[in-house]
């Protein structure tokens, strides 16, 4: 009898545990769409003068507000926890939408990051206050911009311009609604955001593999 118990623990239980956790992973291989088909950016200028678009890019989207330097720690958190880990992916960009007139402050952020980070995928884009508010409103989010037109949250936008997150469930209150990820808290970036970001990458990798067109872009 004892021998059978030992065999069960050594051989059967690990297999059961594997199947359990594997089924759990499979159930989270799609990150819900919070807002579908959001508008692309207008003809707005970036620091390096290039046109920045949401099309065909996985985008981490932020809103700096006019007090960008006061919140520079948030960008360092995002840089350390997410950007530096995945910066090698060609299909990924980090975009911060800033009010016109904050170009010098944004450049200071880039200058502070550049000694220890390849900043090529950091994009600071500038628009008028009204344009920023209109753009944010069409995201249809519960959270609002502050009086400086900024937020500490960043958002995940997929290649088809769908804003992704967690919808939550009335049946299961443990499954929280999450539309953005707070850069003020490094632990939220390391846990919730990193988990959800990996799901997005998994989706595209699986699609590429299915189409026999896998590349090193993702």
GROMACS .gro file of N, CA and C in nm, residues 49-164:
model
  348
   49UNK      N    1   1.147   6.377  -3.502
   49UNK     CA    2   1.088   6.424  -3.627
   49UNK      C    3   1.019   6.319  -3.710
   50UNK      N    4   1.020   6.193  -3.668
   50UNK     CA    5   0.958   6.088  -3.749
   50UNK      C    6   0.810   6.076  -3.717
   51UNK      N    7   0.736   6.027  -3.816
   51UNK     CA    8   0.593   6.003  -3.796
   51UNK      C    9   0.576   5.876  -3.713
   52UNK      N   10   0.497   5.884  -3.608
   52UNK     CA   11   0.472   5.769  -3.522
   52UNK      C   12   0.327   5.725  -3.542
   53UNK      N   13   0.308   5.596  -3.564
   53UNK     CA   14   0.175   5.541  -3.588
   53UNK      C   15   0.153   5.419  -3.499
   54UNK      N   16   0.027   5.394  -3.466
   54UNK     CA   17  -0.009   5.276  -3.389
   54UNK      C   18  -0.025   5.152  -3.476
   55UNK      N   19  -0.034   5.172  -3.606
   55UNK     CA   20  -0.059   5.060  -3.698
   55UNK      C   21   0.060   4.964  -3.701
   56UNK      N   22   0.029   4.834  -3.693
   56UNK     CA   23   0.126   4.726  -3.709
   56UNK      C   24   0.238   4.729  -3.606
   57UNK      N   25   0.211   4.787  -3.491
   57UNK     CA   26   0.306   4.788  -3.381
   57UNK      C   27   0.233   4.752  -3.251
   58UNK      N   28   0.299   4.674  -3.166
   58UNK     CA   29   0.252   4.662  -3.029
   58UNK      C   30   0.301   4.786  -2.956
   59UNK      N   31   0.210   4.862  -2.899
   59UNK     CA   32   0.244   4.992  -2.841
   59UNK      C   33   0.216   4.995  -2.692
   60UNK      N   34   0.314   5.040  -2.616
   60UNK     CA   35   0.291   5.076  -2.477
   60UNK      C   36   0.270   5.227  -2.477
   61UNK      N   37   0.149   5.269  -2.445
   61UNK     CA   38   0.105   5.407  -2.462
   61UNK      C   39   0.092   5.478  -2.328
   62UNK      N   40   0.154   5.596  -2.319
   62UNK     CA   41   0.144   5.676  -2.197
   62UNK      C   42   0.106   5.820  -2.227
   63UNK      N   43   0.066   5.892  -2.121
   63UNK     CA   44   0.029   6.033  -2.130
   63UNK      C   45   0.106   6.107  -2.022
   64UNK      N   46   0.200   6.191  -2.063
   64UNK     CA   47   0.293   6.250  -1.967
   64UNK      C   48   0.232   6.361  -1.883
   65UNK      N   49   0.146   6.442  -1.943
   65UNK     CA   50   0.104   6.565  -1.877
   65UNK      C   51   0.213   6.670  -1.891
   66UNK      N   52   0.180   6.793  -1.854
   66UNK     CA   53   0.275   6.904  -1.869
   66UNK      C   54   0.385   6.902  -1.764
   67UNK      N   55   0.367   6.825  -1.658
   67UNK     CA   56   0.467   6.817  -1.551
   67UNK      C   57   0.551   6.691  -1.566
   68UNK      N   58   0.602   6.668  -1.685
   68UNK     CA   59   0.669   6.543  -1.720
   68UNK      C   60   0.791   6.516  -1.632
   69UNK      N   61   0.868   6.619  -1.600
   69UNK     CA   62   0.988   6.597  -1.520
   69UNK      C   63   0.956   6.557  -1.376
   70UNK      N   64   0.845   6.604  -1.324
   70UNK     CA   65   0.805   6.567  -1.188
   70UNK      C   66   0.777   6.417  -1.178
   71UNK      N   67   0.739   6.358  -1.289
   71UNK     CA   68   0.704   6.215  -1.290
   71UNK      C   69   0.809   6.130  -1.361
   72UNK      N   70   0.932   6.180  -1.369
   72UNK     CA   71   1.036   6.108  -1.443
   72UNK      C   72   1.065   5.971  -1.383
   73UNK      N   73   1.042   5.956  -1.253
   73UNK     CA   74   1.063   5.826  -1.190
   73UNK      C   75   0.975   5.718  -1.249
   74UNK      N   76   0.855   5.755  -1.295
   74UNK     CA   77   0.765   5.658  -1.357
   74UNK      C   78   0.825   5.600  -1.485
   75UNK      N   79   0.893   5.683  -1.561
   75UNK     CA   80   0.953   5.636  -1.686
   75UNK      C   81   1.074   5.548  -1.659
   76UNK      N   82   1.146   5.577  -1.552
   76UNK     CA   83   1.257   5.490  -1.515
   76UNK      C   84   1.205   5.354  -1.470
   77UNK      N   85   1.094   5.353  -1.397
   77UNK     CA   86   1.033   5.226  -1.357
   77UNK      C   87   0.993   5.144  -1.479
   78UNK      N   88   0.926   5.208  -1.574
   78UNK     CA   89   0.881   5.138  -1.695
   78UNK      C   90   1.000   5.092  -1.777
   79UNK      N   91   1.101   5.175  -1.782
   79UNK     CA   92   1.221   5.140  -1.857
   79UNK      C   93   1.289   5.015  -1.801
   80UNK      N   94   1.299   5.008  -1.668
   80UNK     CA   95   1.368   4.897  -1.604
   80UNK      C   96   1.286   4.768  -1.608
   81UNK      N   97   1.157   4.779  -1.585
   81UNK     CA   98   1.074   4.660  -1.569
   81UNK      C   99   1.025   4.600  -1.701
   82UNK      N  100   1.003   4.683  -1.802
   82UNK     CA  101   0.945   4.634  -1.927
   82UNK      C  102   1.034   4.666  -2.048
   83UNK      N  103   1.069   4.792  -2.065
   83UNK     CA  104   1.136   4.834  -2.187
   83UNK      C  105   1.267   4.761  -2.211
   84UNK      N  106   1.356   4.760  -2.114
   84UNK     CA  107   1.488   4.701  -2.134
   84UNK      C  108   1.481   4.551  -2.161
   85UNK      N  109   1.379   4.487  -2.109
   85UNK     CA  110   1.364   4.343  -2.127
   85UNK      C  111   1.320   4.308  -2.268
   86UNK      N  112   1.238   4.395  -2.330
   86UNK     CA  113   1.178   4.360  -2.459
   86UNK      C  114   1.215   4.458  -2.571
   87UNK      N  115   1.311   4.542  -2.549
   87UNK     CA  116   1.346   4.644  -2.647
   87UNK      C  117   1.395   4.586  -2.779
   88UNK      N  118   1.441   4.462  -2.779
   88UNK     CA  119   1.493   4.401  -2.902
   88UNK      C  120   1.387   4.366  -3.004
   89UNK      N  121   1.259   4.369  -2.967
   89UNK     CA  122   1.153   4.332  -3.060
   89UNK      C  123   1.124   4.448  -3.155
   90UNK      N  124   1.137   4.421  -3.284
   90UNK     CA  125   1.118   4.526  -3.384
   90UNK      C  126   0.975   4.576  -3.390
   91UNK      N  127   0.880   4.492  -3.352
   91UNK     CA  128   0.738   4.529  -3.362
   91UNK      C  129   0.685   4.598  -3.237
   92UNK      N  130   0.773   4.640  -3.149
   92UNK     CA  131   0.732   4.701  -3.023
   92UNK      C  132   0.778   4.846  -3.016
   93UNK      N  133   0.690   4.934  -2.966
   93UNK     CA  134   0.728   5.073  -2.946
   93UNK      C  135   0.665   5.125  -2.817
   94UNK      N  136   0.732   5.218  -2.755
   94UNK     CA  137   0.683   5.287  -2.638
   94UNK      C  138   0.656   5.432  -2.678
   95UNK      N  139   0.533   5.476  -2.661
   95UNK     CA  140   0.493   5.609  -2.706
   95UNK      C  141   0.432   5.685  -2.589
   96UNK      N  142   0.484   5.806  -2.566
   96UNK     CA  143   0.431   5.894  -2.462
   96UNK      C  144   0.376   6.018  -2.531
   97UNK      N  145   0.248   6.043  -2.512
   97UNK     CA  146   0.182   6.158  -2.572
   97UNK      C  147   0.193   6.277  -2.476
   98UNK      N  148   0.253   6.386  -2.526
   98UNK     CA  149   0.287   6.501  -2.441
   98UNK      C  150   0.226   6.629  -2.496
   99UNK      N  151   0.196   6.725  -2.408
   99UNK     CA  152   0.148   6.855  -2.456
   99UNK      C  153   0.259   6.931  -2.528
  100UNK      N  154   0.221   7.004  -2.631
  100UNK     CA  155   0.317   7.092  -2.697
  100UNK      C  156   0.379   7.187  -2.596
  101UNK      N  157   0.507   7.213  -2.611
  101UNK     CA  158   0.577   7.299  -2.517
  101UNK      C  159   0.660   7.224  -2.415
  102UNK      N  160   0.647   7.088  -2.414
  102UNK     CA  161   0.723   7.008  -2.318
  102UNK      C  162   0.838   6.932  -2.386
  103UNK      N  163   0.874   6.976  -2.506
  103UNK     CA  164   0.978   6.906  -2.582
  103UNK      C  165   1.112   6.901  -2.506
  104UNK      N  166   1.152   7.012  -2.446
  104UNK     CA  167   1.280   7.015  -2.375
  104UNK      C  168   1.279   6.921  -2.254
  105UNK      N  169   1.167   6.916  -2.185
  105UNK     CA  170   1.156   6.826  -2.070
  105UNK      C  171   1.163   6.680  -2.114
  106UNK      N  172   1.095   6.648  -2.225
  106UNK     CA  173   1.099   6.511  -2.277
  106UNK      C  174   1.241   6.473  -2.319
  107UNK      N  175   1.312   6.566  -2.379
  107UNK     CA  176   1.449   6.539  -2.419
  107UNK      C  177   1.536   6.510  -2.298
  108UNK      N  178   1.510   6.577  -2.188
  108UNK     CA  179   1.586   6.550  -2.065
  108UNK      C  180   1.563   6.407  -2.016
  109UNK      N  181   1.440   6.357  -2.032
  109UNK     CA  182   1.411   6.217  -1.995
  109UNK      C  183   1.494   6.123  -2.082
  110UNK      N  184   1.494   6.148  -2.212
  110UNK     CA  185   1.571   6.065  -2.305
  110UNK      C  186   1.720   6.072  -2.271
  111UNK      N  187   1.769   6.192  -2.244
  111UNK     CA  188   1.911   6.208  -2.211
  111UNK      C  189   1.948   6.134  -2.084
  112UNK      N  190   1.854   6.127  -1.989
  112UNK     CA  191   1.881   6.057  -1.864
  112UNK      C  192   1.880   5.906  -1.882
  113UNK      N  193   1.798   5.856  -1.975
  113UNK     CA  194   1.788   5.712  -1.999
  113UNK      C  195   1.900   5.660  -2.089
  114UNK      N  196   1.946   5.742  -2.179
  114UNK     CA  197   2.036   5.695  -2.285
  114UNK      C  198   2.171   5.640  -2.239
  115UNK      N  199   2.229   5.685  -2.127
  115UNK     CA  200   2.359   5.627  -2.088
  115UNK      C  201   2.355   5.477  -2.059
  116UNK      N  202   2.237   5.423  -2.022
  116UNK     CA  203   2.229   5.281  -1.989
  116UNK      C  204   2.117   5.209  -2.063
  117UNK      N  205   2.058   5.274  -2.164
  117UNK     CA  206   1.947   5.214  -2.239
  117UNK      C  207   1.956   5.255  -2.385
  118UNK      N  208   1.927   5.160  -2.475
  118UNK     CA  209   1.911   5.194  -2.615
  118UNK      C  210   1.771   5.254  -2.631
  119UNK      N  211   1.764   5.385  -2.651
  119UNK     CA  212   1.636   5.457  -2.643
  119UNK      C  213   1.565   5.466  -2.778
  120UNK      N  214   1.605   5.387  -2.878
  120UNK     CA  215   1.549   5.402  -3.013
  120UNK      C  216   1.399   5.378  -3.018
  121UNK      N  217   1.346   5.298  -2.926
  121UNK     CA  218   1.202   5.269  -2.928
  121UNK      C  219   1.122   5.350  -2.826
  122UNK      N  220   1.186   5.447  -2.764
  122UNK     CA  221   1.114   5.545  -2.683
  122UNK      C  222   1.072   5.658  -2.776
  123UNK      N  223   0.943   5.687  -2.782
  123UNK     CA  224   0.890   5.792  -2.868
  123UNK      C  225   0.806   5.890  -2.786
  124UNK      N  226   0.848   6.015  -2.784
  124UNK     CA  227   0.768   6.120  -2.722
  124UNK      C  228   0.704   6.201  -2.834
  125UNK      N  229   0.572   6.204  -2.833
  125UNK     CA  230   0.494   6.266  -2.941
  125UNK      C  231   0.416   6.383  -2.882
  126UNK      N  232   0.407   6.493  -2.959
  126UNK     CA  233   0.353   6.618  -2.904
  126UNK      C  234   0.229   6.664  -2.979
  127UNK      N  235   0.128   6.702  -2.902
  127UNK     CA  236   0.001   6.749  -2.957
  127UNK      C  237  -0.054   6.859  -2.866
  128UNK      N  238  -0.153   6.930  -2.917
  128UNK     CA  239  -0.215   7.035  -2.837
  128UNK      C  240  -0.296   6.974  -2.723
  129UNK      N  241  -0.322   7.049  -2.617
  129UNK     CA  242  -0.405   6.996  -2.507
  129UNK      C  243  -0.540   6.944  -2.554
  130UNK      N  244  -0.604   7.016  -2.645
  130UNK     CA  245  -0.735   6.971  -2.694
  130UNK      C  246  -0.724   6.840  -2.770
  131UNK      N  247  -0.620   6.826  -2.850
  131UNK     CA  248  -0.600   6.703  -2.928
  131UNK      C  249  -0.573   6.584  -2.836
  132UNK      N  250  -0.497   6.608  -2.731
  132UNK     CA  251  -0.469   6.501  -2.635
  132UNK      C  252  -0.596   6.457  -2.565
  133UNK      N  253  -0.678   6.552  -2.523
  133UNK     CA  254  -0.801   6.518  -2.454
  133UNK      C  255  -0.898   6.443  -2.544
  134UNK      N  256  -0.910   6.487  -2.669
  134UNK     CA  257  -0.998   6.419  -2.765
  134UNK      C  258  -0.949   6.277  -2.790
  135UNK      N  259  -0.817   6.262  -2.806
  135UNK     CA  260  -0.762   6.129  -2.830
  135UNK      C  261  -0.788   6.038  -2.711
  136UNK      N  262  -0.769   6.090  -2.591
  136UNK     CA  263  -0.790   6.007  -2.471
  136UNK      C  264  -0.938   5.971  -2.455
  137UNK      N  265  -1.026   6.065  -2.484
  137UNK     CA  266  -1.170   6.040  -2.467
  137UNK      C  267  -1.216   5.922  -2.552
  138UNK      N  268  -1.160   5.907  -2.672
  138UNK     CA  269  -1.206   5.799  -2.760
  138UNK      C  270  -1.154   5.662  -2.717
  139UNK      N  271  -1.069   5.659  -2.615
  139UNK     CA  272  -1.029   5.530  -2.558
  139UNK      C  273  -1.140   5.471  -2.471
  140UNK      N  274  -1.234   5.556  -2.426
  140UNK     CA  275  -1.350   5.513  -2.346
  140UNK      C  276  -1.306   5.436  -2.221
  141UNK      N  277  -1.219   5.497  -2.144
  141UNK     CA  278  -1.168   5.434  -2.023
  141UNK      C  279  -1.236   5.489  -1.899
  142UNK      N  280  -1.231   5.411  -1.793
  142UNK     CA  281  -1.288   5.455  -1.666
  142UNK      C  282  -1.201   5.562  -1.601
  143UNK      N  283  -1.070   5.543  -1.610
  143UNK     CA  284  -0.977   5.641  -1.554
  143UNK      C  285  -0.974   5.768  -1.637
  144UNK      N  286  -0.942   5.881  -1.573
  144UNK     CA  287  -0.938   6.011  -1.641
  144UNK      C  288  -0.798   6.070  -1.635
  145UNK      N  289  -0.769   6.160  -1.729
  145UNK     CA  290  -0.647   6.237  -1.721
  145UNK      C  291  -0.658   6.339  -1.610
  146UNK      N  292  -0.545   6.373  -1.548
  146UNK     CA  293  -0.548   6.476  -1.444
  146UNK      C  294  -0.550   6.616  -1.507
  147UNK      N  295  -0.546   6.719  -1.424
  147UNK     CA  296  -0.556   6.856  -1.476
  147UNK      C  297  -0.434   6.899  -1.557
  148UNK      N  298  -0.328   6.817  -1.555
  148UNK     CA  299  -0.209   6.843  -1.637
  148UNK      C  300  -0.211   6.763  -1.767
  149UNK      N  301  -0.322   6.692  -1.791
  149UNK     CA  302  -0.339   6.605  -1.908
  149UNK      C  303  -0.245   6.484  -1.905
  150UNK      N  304  -0.222   6.434  -1.784
  150UNK     CA  305  -0.137   6.317  -1.771
  150UNK      C  306  -0.199   6.211  -1.683
  151UNK      N  307  -0.136   6.094  -1.681
  151UNK     CA  308  -0.174   5.985  -1.593
  151UNK      C  309  -0.051   5.898  -1.572
  152UNK      N  310  -0.042   5.836  -1.456
  152UNK     CA  311   0.070   5.745  -1.431
  152UNK      C  312   0.047   5.608  -1.494
  153UNK      N  313  -0.071   5.585  -1.548
  153UNK     CA  314  -0.102   5.459  -1.615
  153UNK      C  315  -0.044   5.456  -1.757
  154UNK      N  316  -0.004   5.338  -1.799
  154UNK     CA  317   0.026   5.314  -1.941
  154UNK      C  318  -0.067   5.204  -1.989
  155UNK      N  319  -0.082   5.196  -2.121
  155UNK     CA  320  -0.182   5.109  -2.180
  155UNK      C  321  -0.118   5.023  -2.289
  156UNK      N  322  -0.172   4.903  -2.308
  156UNK     CA  323  -0.124   4.813  -2.412
  156UNK      C  324  -0.218   4.821  -2.532
  157UNK      N  325  -0.161   4.856  -2.648
  157UNK     CA  326  -0.237   4.863  -2.772
  157UNK      C  327  -0.176   4.763  -2.870
  158UNK      N  328  -0.259   4.677  -2.928
  158UNK     CA  329  -0.205   4.575  -3.018
  158UNK      C  330  -0.187   4.629  -3.160
  159UNK      N  331  -0.143   4.544  -3.250
  159UNK     CA  332  -0.109   4.587  -3.386
  159UNK      C  333  -0.230   4.633  -3.466
  160UNK      N  334  -0.349   4.591  -3.423
  160UNK     CA  335  -0.472   4.631  -3.493
  160UNK      C  336  -0.538   4.751  -3.424
  161UNK      N  337  -0.465   4.817  -3.335
  161UNK     CA  338  -0.509   4.936  -3.262
  161UNK      C  339  -0.622   4.905  -3.164
  162UNK      N  340  -0.624   4.785  -3.110
  162UNK     CA  341  -0.716   4.751  -3.003
  162UNK      C  342  -0.647   4.773  -2.869
  163UNK      N  343  -0.713   4.843  -2.778
  163UNK     CA  344  -0.658   4.860  -2.644
  163UNK      C  345  -0.695   4.737  -2.562
  164UNK      N  346  -0.595   4.673  -2.504
  164UNK     CA  347  -0.613   4.545  -2.438
  164UNK      C  348  -0.596   4.558  -2.287
   0.00000   0.00000   0.00000
